[in-house]
XYZ file of C-alpha atoms in Angstrom:
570
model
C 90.885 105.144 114.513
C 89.360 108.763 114.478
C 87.505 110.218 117.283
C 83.947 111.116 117.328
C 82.910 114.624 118.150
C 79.999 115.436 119.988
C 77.167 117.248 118.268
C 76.416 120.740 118.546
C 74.355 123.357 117.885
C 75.784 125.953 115.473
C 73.703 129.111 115.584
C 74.456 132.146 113.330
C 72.695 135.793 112.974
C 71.894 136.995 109.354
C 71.279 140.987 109.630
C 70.115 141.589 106.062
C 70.698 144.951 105.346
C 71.523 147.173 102.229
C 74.887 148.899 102.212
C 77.121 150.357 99.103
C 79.741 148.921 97.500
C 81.895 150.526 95.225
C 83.756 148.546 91.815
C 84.168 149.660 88.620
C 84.192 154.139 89.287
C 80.609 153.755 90.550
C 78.831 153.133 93.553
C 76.166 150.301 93.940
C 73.904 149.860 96.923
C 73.688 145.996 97.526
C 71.973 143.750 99.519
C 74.083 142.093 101.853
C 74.416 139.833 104.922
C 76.105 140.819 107.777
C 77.889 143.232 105.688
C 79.444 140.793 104.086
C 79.984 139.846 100.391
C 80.146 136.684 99.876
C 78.579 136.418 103.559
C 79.270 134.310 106.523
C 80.399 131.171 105.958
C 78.701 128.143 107.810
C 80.838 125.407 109.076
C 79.387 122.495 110.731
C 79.811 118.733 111.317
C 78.116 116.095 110.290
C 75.322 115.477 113.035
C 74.732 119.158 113.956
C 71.858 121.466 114.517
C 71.477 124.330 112.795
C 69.878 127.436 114.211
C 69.909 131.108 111.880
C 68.404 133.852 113.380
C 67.399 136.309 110.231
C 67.106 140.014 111.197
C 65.698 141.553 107.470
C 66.411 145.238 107.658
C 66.433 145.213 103.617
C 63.358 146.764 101.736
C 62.560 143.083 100.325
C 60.876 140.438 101.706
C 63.132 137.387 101.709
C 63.700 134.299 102.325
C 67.106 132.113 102.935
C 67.567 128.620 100.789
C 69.860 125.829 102.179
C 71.158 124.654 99.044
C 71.276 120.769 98.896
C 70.830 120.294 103.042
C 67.841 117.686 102.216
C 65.672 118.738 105.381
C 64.525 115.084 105.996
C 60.725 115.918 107.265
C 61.715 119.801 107.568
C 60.745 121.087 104.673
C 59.251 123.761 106.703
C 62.883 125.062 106.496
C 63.686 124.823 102.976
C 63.144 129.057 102.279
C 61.312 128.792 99.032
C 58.945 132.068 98.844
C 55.205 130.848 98.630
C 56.220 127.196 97.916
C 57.508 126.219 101.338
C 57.007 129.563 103.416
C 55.873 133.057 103.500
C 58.572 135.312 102.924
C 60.099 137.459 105.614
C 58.755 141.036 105.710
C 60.893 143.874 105.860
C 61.749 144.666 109.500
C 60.363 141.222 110.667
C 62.893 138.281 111.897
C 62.633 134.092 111.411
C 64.594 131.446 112.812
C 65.495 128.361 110.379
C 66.305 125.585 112.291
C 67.543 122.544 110.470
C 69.930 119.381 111.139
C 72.577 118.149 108.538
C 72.672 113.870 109.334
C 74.106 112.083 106.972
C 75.531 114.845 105.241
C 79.000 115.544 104.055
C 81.065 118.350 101.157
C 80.637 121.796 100.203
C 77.113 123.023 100.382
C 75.762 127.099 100.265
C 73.531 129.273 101.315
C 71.338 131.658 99.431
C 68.501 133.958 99.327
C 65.656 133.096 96.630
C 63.864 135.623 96.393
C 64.469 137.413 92.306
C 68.208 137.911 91.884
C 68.953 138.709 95.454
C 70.899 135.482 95.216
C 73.778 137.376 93.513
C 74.371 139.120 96.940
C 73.098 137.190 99.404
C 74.742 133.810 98.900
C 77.895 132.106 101.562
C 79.354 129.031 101.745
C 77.521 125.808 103.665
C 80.313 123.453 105.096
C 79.393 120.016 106.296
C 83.142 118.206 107.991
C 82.510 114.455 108.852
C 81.932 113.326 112.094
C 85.325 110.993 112.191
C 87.260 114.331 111.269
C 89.074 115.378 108.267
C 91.153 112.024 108.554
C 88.362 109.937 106.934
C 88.591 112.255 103.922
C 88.304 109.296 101.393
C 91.151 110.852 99.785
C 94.755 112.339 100.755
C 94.258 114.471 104.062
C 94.604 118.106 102.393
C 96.808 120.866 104.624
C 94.667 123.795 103.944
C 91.167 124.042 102.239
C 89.685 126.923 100.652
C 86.390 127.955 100.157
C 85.636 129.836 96.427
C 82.589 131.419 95.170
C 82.027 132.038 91.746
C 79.732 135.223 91.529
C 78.984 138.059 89.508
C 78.811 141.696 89.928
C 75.785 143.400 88.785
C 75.715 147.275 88.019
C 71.925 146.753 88.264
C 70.932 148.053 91.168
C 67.734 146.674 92.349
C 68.406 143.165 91.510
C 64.477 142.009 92.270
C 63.155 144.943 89.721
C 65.989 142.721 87.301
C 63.833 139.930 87.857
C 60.257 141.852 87.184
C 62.031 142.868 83.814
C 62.965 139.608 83.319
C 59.423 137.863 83.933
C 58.052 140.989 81.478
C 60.021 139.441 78.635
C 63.028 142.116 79.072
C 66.181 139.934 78.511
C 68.754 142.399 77.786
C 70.606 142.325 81.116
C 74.299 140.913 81.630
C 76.836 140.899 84.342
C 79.047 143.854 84.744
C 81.694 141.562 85.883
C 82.967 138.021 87.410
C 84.257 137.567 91.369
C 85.937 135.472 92.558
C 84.998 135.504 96.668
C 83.482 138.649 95.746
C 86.821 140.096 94.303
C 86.803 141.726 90.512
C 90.530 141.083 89.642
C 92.971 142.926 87.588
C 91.135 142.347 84.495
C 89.154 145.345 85.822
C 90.310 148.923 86.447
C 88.609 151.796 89.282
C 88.203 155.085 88.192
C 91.958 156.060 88.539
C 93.111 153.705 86.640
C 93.939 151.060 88.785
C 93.212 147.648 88.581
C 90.389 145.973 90.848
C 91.451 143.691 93.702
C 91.726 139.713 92.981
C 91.538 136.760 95.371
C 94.810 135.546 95.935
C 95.856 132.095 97.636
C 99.039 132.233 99.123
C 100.213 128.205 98.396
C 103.839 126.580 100.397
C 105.451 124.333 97.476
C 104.606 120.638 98.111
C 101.633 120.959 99.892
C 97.621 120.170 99.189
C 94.967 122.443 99.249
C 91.068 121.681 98.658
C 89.483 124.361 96.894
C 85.417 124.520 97.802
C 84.032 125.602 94.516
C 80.876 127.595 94.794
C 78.661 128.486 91.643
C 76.857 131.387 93.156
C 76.434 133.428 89.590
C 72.780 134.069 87.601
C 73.286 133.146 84.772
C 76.468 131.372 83.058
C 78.348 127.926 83.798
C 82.265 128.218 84.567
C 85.098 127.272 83.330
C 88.144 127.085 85.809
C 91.918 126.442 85.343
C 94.874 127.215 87.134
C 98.367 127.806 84.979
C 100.542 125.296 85.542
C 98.686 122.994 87.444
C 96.450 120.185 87.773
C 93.092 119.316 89.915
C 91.837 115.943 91.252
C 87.927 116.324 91.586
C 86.524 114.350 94.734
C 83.319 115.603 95.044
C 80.198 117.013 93.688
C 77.625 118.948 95.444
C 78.628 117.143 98.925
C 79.122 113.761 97.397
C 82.404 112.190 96.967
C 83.101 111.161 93.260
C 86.479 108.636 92.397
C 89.153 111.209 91.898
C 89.169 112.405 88.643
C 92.314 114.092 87.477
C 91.869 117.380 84.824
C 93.003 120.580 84.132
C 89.911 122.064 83.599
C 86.830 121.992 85.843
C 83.238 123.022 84.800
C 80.117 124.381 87.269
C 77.096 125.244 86.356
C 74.608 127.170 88.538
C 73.787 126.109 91.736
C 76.794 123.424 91.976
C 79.806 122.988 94.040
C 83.057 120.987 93.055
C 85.651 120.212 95.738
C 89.151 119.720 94.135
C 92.548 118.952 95.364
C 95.694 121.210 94.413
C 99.017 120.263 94.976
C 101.353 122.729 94.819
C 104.389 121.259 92.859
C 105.103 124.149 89.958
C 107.801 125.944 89.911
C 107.820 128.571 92.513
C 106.015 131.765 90.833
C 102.299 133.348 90.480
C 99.888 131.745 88.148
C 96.293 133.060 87.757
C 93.604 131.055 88.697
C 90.854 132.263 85.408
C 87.380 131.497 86.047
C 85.242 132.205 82.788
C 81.608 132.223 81.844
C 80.875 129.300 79.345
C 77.946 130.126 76.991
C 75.930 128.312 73.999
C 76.259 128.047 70.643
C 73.754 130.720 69.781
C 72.730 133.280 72.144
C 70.314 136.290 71.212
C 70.823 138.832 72.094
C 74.664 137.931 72.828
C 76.418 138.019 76.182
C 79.515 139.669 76.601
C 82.287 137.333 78.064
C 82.840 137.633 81.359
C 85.718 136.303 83.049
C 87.607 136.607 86.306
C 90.737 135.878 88.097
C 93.108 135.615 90.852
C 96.206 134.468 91.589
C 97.645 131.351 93.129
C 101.316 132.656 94.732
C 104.151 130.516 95.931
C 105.842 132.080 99.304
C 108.679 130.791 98.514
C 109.017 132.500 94.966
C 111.399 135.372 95.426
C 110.903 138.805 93.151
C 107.340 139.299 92.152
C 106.744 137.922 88.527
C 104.200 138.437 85.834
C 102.050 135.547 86.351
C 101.582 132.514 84.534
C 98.199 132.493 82.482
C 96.192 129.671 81.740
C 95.231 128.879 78.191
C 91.136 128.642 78.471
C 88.826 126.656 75.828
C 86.847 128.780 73.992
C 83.797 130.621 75.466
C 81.006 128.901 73.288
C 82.939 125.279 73.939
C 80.156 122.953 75.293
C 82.165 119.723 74.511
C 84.565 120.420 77.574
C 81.289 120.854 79.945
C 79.963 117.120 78.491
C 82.934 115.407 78.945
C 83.520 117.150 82.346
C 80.135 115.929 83.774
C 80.139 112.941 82.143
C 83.344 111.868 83.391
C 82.279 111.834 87.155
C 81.579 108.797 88.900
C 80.139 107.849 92.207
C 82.367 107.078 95.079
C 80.766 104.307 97.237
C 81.268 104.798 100.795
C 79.769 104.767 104.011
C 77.336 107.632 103.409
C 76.494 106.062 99.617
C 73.092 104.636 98.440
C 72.586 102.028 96.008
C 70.719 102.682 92.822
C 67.143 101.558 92.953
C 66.691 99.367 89.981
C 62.732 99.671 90.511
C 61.020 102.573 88.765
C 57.664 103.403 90.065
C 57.020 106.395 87.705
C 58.726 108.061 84.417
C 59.050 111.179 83.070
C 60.254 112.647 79.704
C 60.235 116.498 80.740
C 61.269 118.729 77.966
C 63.236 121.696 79.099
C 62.151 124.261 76.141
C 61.101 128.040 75.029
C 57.785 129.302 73.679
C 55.543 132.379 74.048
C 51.957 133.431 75.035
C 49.940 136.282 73.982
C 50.758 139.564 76.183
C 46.198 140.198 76.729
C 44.940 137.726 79.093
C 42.460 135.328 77.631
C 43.712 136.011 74.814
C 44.434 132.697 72.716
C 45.893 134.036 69.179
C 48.285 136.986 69.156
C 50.868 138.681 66.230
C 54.139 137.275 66.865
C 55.912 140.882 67.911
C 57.425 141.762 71.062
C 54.669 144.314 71.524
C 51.410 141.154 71.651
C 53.562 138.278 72.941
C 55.763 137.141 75.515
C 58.375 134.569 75.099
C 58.329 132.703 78.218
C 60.251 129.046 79.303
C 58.465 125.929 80.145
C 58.467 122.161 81.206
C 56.503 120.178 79.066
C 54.953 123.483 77.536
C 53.654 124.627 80.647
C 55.222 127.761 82.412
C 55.414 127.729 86.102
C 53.515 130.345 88.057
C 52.592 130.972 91.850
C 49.378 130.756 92.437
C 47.056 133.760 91.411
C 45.540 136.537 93.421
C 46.165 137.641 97.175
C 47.903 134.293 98.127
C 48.220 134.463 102.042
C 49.208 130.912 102.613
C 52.383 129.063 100.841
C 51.663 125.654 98.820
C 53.522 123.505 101.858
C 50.917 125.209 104.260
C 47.959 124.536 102.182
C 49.428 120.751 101.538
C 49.743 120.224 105.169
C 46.200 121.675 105.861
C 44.304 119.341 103.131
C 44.232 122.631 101.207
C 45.610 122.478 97.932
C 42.471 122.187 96.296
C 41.831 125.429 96.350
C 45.011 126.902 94.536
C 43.785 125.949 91.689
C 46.336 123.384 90.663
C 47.931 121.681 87.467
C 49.454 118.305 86.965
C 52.782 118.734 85.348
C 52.336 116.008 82.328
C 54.504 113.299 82.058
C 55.861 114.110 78.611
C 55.507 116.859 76.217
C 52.135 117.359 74.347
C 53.606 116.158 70.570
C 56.897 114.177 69.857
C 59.364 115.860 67.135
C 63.137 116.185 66.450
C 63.804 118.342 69.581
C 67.336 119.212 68.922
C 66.620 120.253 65.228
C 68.950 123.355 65.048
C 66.590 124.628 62.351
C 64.742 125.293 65.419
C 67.030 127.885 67.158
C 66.190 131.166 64.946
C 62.407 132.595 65.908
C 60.553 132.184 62.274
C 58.183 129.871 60.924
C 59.855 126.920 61.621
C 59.290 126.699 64.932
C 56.412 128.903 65.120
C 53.886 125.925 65.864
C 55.654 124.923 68.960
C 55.684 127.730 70.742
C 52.177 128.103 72.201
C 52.865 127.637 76.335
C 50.347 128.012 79.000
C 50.769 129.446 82.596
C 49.797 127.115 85.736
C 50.857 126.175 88.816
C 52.155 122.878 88.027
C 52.512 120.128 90.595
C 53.454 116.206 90.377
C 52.890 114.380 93.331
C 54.943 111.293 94.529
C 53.468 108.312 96.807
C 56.034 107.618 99.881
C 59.139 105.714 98.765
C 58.387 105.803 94.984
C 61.502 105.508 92.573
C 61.369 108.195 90.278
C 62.947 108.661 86.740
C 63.595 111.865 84.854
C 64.480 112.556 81.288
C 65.340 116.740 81.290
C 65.298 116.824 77.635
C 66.626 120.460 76.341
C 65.185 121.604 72.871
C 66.587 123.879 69.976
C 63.211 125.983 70.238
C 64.509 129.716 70.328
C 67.784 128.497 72.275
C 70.476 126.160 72.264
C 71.085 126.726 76.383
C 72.054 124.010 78.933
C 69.752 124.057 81.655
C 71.265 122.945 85.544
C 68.241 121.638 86.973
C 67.979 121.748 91.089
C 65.704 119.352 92.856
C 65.450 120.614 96.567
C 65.059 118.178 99.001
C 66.765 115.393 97.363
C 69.676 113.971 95.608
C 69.678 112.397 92.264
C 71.582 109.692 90.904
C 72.827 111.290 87.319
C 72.338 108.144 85.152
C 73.281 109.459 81.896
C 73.485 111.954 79.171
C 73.705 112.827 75.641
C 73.208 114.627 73.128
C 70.372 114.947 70.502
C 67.489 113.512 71.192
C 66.664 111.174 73.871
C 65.664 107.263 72.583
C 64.629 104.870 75.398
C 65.188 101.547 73.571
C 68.593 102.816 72.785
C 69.892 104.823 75.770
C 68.360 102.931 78.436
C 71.551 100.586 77.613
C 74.047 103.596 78.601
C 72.488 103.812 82.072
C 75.473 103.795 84.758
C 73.464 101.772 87.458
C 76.648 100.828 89.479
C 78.168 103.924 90.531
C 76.618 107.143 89.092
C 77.475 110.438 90.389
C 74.858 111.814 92.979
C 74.118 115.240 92.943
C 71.085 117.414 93.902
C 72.178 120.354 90.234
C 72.440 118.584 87.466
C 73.458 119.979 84.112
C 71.443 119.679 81.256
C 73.671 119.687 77.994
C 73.201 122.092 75.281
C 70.953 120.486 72.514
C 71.020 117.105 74.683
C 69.150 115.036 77.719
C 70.256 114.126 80.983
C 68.455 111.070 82.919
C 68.264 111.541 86.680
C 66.544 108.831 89.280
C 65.538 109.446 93.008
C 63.656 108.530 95.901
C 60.765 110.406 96.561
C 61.050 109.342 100.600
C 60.659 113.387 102.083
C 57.347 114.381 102.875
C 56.631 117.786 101.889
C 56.259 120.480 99.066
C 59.960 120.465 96.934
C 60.843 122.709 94.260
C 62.429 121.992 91.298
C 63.906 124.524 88.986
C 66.485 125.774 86.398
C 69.144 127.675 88.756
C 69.518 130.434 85.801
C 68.093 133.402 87.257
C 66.347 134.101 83.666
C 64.835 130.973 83.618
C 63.281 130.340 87.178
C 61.954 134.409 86.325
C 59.965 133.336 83.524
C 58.849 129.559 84.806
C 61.115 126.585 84.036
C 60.140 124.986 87.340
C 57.505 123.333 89.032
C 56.517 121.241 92.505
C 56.970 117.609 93.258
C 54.524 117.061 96.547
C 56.098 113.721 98.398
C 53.571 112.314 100.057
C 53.434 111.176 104.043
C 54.711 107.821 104.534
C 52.535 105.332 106.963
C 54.605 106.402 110.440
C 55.101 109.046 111.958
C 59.031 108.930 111.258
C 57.723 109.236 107.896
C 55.532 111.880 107.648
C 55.575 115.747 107.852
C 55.685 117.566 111.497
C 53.477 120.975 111.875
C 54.813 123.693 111.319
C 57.156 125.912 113.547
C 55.129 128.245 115.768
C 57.309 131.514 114.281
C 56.550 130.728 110.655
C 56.103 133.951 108.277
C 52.730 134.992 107.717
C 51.912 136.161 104.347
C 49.940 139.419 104.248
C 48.679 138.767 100.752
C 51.224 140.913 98.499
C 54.283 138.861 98.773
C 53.834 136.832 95.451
């Protein structure tokens, strides 16, 4: 039987500072914890308090997400600029403190403030309280934290995101990292190649890789030459193991996959590359990393092994991926709730507005209109003018009437074949459903209600999957498919018995996903698409949980030390 640990408090400083960093002959001053890219990692055990003392000595304010920690009636701590907290001013400090009960896996860490995510971002580790020997799967001898991430030439990553919300899309990665590494498919200014991650493996053994998706803007594909992985869990939920050779991670998510070492004693790259859609204007150059898994006990270096990838607009390997995952029930599983208080068909789609304000018809030219992204035609923004309160402020203080607030609707304003691909080009096809309006967009949730979610992508102006975060939750991932979403027929495909649970779920290209959770955490929770292009320009919105009737159930004040605003922050 495994020994309990005792509980502890785990307390971290984040100095965020700028610093430069130099890949590909040039010089790029990056925002950075610590000094540290990807920064500090955070390993705790299930049960612990969390304390983070952040020092900001960067020229942004910021704030610092805990990506999937749930914050059970702490939402005060989520680090959401303006929805859960006023950001952190330049040469000002906050402490997050947060707990992690119940929790298990591979979480992160990461700022959300414009793109500073693509530097500020470190791994979240929650062990289980029994120790690594209740792993419900084989004990692994070595695990291994990896973060997918990009590396942006772009220097000032938060003016990347002001282009972006300006309708200014013609930004892409420089390059892939893996752990913040280029690899040898990239060369410094005297001709030699970048630095890759390497993991140094002992034949016979098991590792358990941590996968991170820390990028902006693309899913991943990863493989490893010559070898296999068994998938146990998803965005700190064990799945069954699932045996492939390819693994697939959208934005936001984390995978944590066993590796045994049993090839023949050599080097064989470990590829990670970006997956894209079918159609993509204007089009992304591929971008694709990779380092190298080594046997010690392989003698003369050798040219390693490389994997043969699927190809970069391949979206049936991502399906298949996502929809082969299942549920693992354990000790730390929930049952599905068959009881559905409220429904929602949200469409996750493209459109545009006229440039003027006020103004309600515009010519159809990059110079009068603005293409923007919505939910249900409606384009998440912060609320207008010198804000100096967030939304979870205003909630708690009875408020929110006065931000001048918009109830997200519960499906979009007219029906039609959403997946048409006649759809995808911008022309006169499409042309009448692209009218989208700007709003702060809320839905709000009684205590303990079962919601359901259809994410519905369209073919309007894109054929993109979407990965769709809910903070403060987890979601049971019911189903998926592609086309077009039919209740009376899909409703039958619903996996009530042991869906996978995770808190990013992928939307598939020119398909739906159905999601279910318990709204049961009071507070102010943002949900979003974790593309960095997408959250810019306002496919997102709020889902307010309501207090329960206890005070176990409801929402503490705030901490004395929270951020003030000082009314330029949004």
């Amino acid at each position: 039987m495994a020994l309990l640990t005792a509980a502890a408090v785990v307390e971290h400083t984040f100095v965020v500072s700028q610093m430069n960093m130099r890949h590909l002959c040039r010089d790029t001053l990056v925002t950075v914890v610590n000094g540290q890219l990807p920064g500090p990692v955070i390993d705790v055990t299930e049960g612990d308090s969390v304390v983070i003392h952040v020092v900001n000595r960067s020229p942004y304010s910021i704030t610092i997400h805990w990506h999937g920690v749930k914050q059970k009636r702490n939402c005060w701590a989520d680090g959401v600029p303006m929805i859960t907290q006023c950001p952190i001013s330049p040469g000002n400090n906050f402490t997050y403190q947060f707990n992690v009960d119940g929790q298990e896996g591979t979480l992160w860490w990461h700022s959300h403030v414009a793109g500073l995510r693509a530097t500020l971002h470190g791994a979240l580790i929650i062990r289980p309280r029994q120790g690594a020997a209740s792993y419900p799967f084989r004990r692994p001898d070595t695990e291994i934290p990896i973060i997918i991430g990009e590396w942006w030439q772009q220097t000032d990553l938060v003016q990347l995101d002001r282009d972006l919300a300006g309708g200014n899309f013609n930004y892409s990665p420089s390059a892939a990292t893996l752990n913040g590494k280029l690899g040898d498919l990239h060369y410094g200014c005297s001709g030699a190649m970048e630095e890759g991650h390497v993991l140094d493996v002992e034949p016979g053994k098991t590792y358990l890789l941590r996968l991170i998706n820390a990028v902006l803007v693309s899913e991943y594909y990863i493989k490893i030459a010559g070898h296999r992985f068994t998938v146990v869990a998803a965005d700190g939920n064990y799945v069954n193991p699932y045996t492939t050779d390819t693994i697939a991670i959208a934005p936001g998510q984390t995978v944590d996959a066993l590796v045994v070492a049993d090839a023949s004693p050599g080097s064989y790259y470990m590829v990670a590359m970006a997956a894209q859609p079918t159609i993509i204007v204007p089009p992304f150059p591929v971008t694709t990393t990779r380092g190298t898994v080594r046997y010690r006990s392989a003698g003369a270096q050798q040219q390693p092994l490389v994997p043969v990838m699927p190809d970069t607009h391949d979206t049936d390997t991502s399906f298949y991926f996502h929809g082969n995952l299942t549920g693992l029930q354990n000790r730390q599983s929930s049952s599905v709730p068959t009881r559905v208080d409220e429904r929602l068909l949200v469409t996750l789609s493209v459109g545009s507005m006229c440039r003027r304000q006020g103004q309600s018809s515009c010519a159809r030219t990059n110079a009068e209109t603005i293409i923007m992204v919505n939910l249900n035609n409606v384009s998440f923004q912060l609320p207008g003018g010198a804000t100096t309160t967030s939304l979870l402020e205003a909630h708690y203080g009875r408020g929110l009437g006065a931000m001048g607030l918009v109830t997200l609707p519960d499906r979009p304003p007219v029906a039609f074949n959403f997946t048409d691909p006649a759809l995808v080009q911008r022309g006169p096809r499409e042309a009448w459903l692209e009218p989208t309006t700007k709003a702060t967009t809320v839905r709000r949730f009684r205590h303990g209600s079962v919601v359901e979610v259809v994410f519905q992508n369209t073919a309007v102006m894109q054929t993109d999957s979407n990965p769709m975060h809910l903070h403060g939750h987890d979601m049971f991932v019911l189903a998926q498919g592609l086309g077009n979403y039919d209740q009376a027929r899909d409703v039958a495909r619903y996996n009530l018995v042991n869906p996978p649970v995770r808190n990013t779920v992928l939307v598939p290209s020119l398909g739906w996903t159905a999601i279910r959770f318990v709204a049961d955490n009071p507070g102010v929770w943002f949900l979003h698409c974790h593309y960095l292009f997408h959250v810019s320009v306002g496919m997102a919105t709020v889902f307010i949980v309501e207090d329960g009737p206890t005070v176990g159930t409801s929402l503490p004040p705030p901490p004395a030390n929270i951020p003030k605003c000082d009314g330029s922050q949004t």
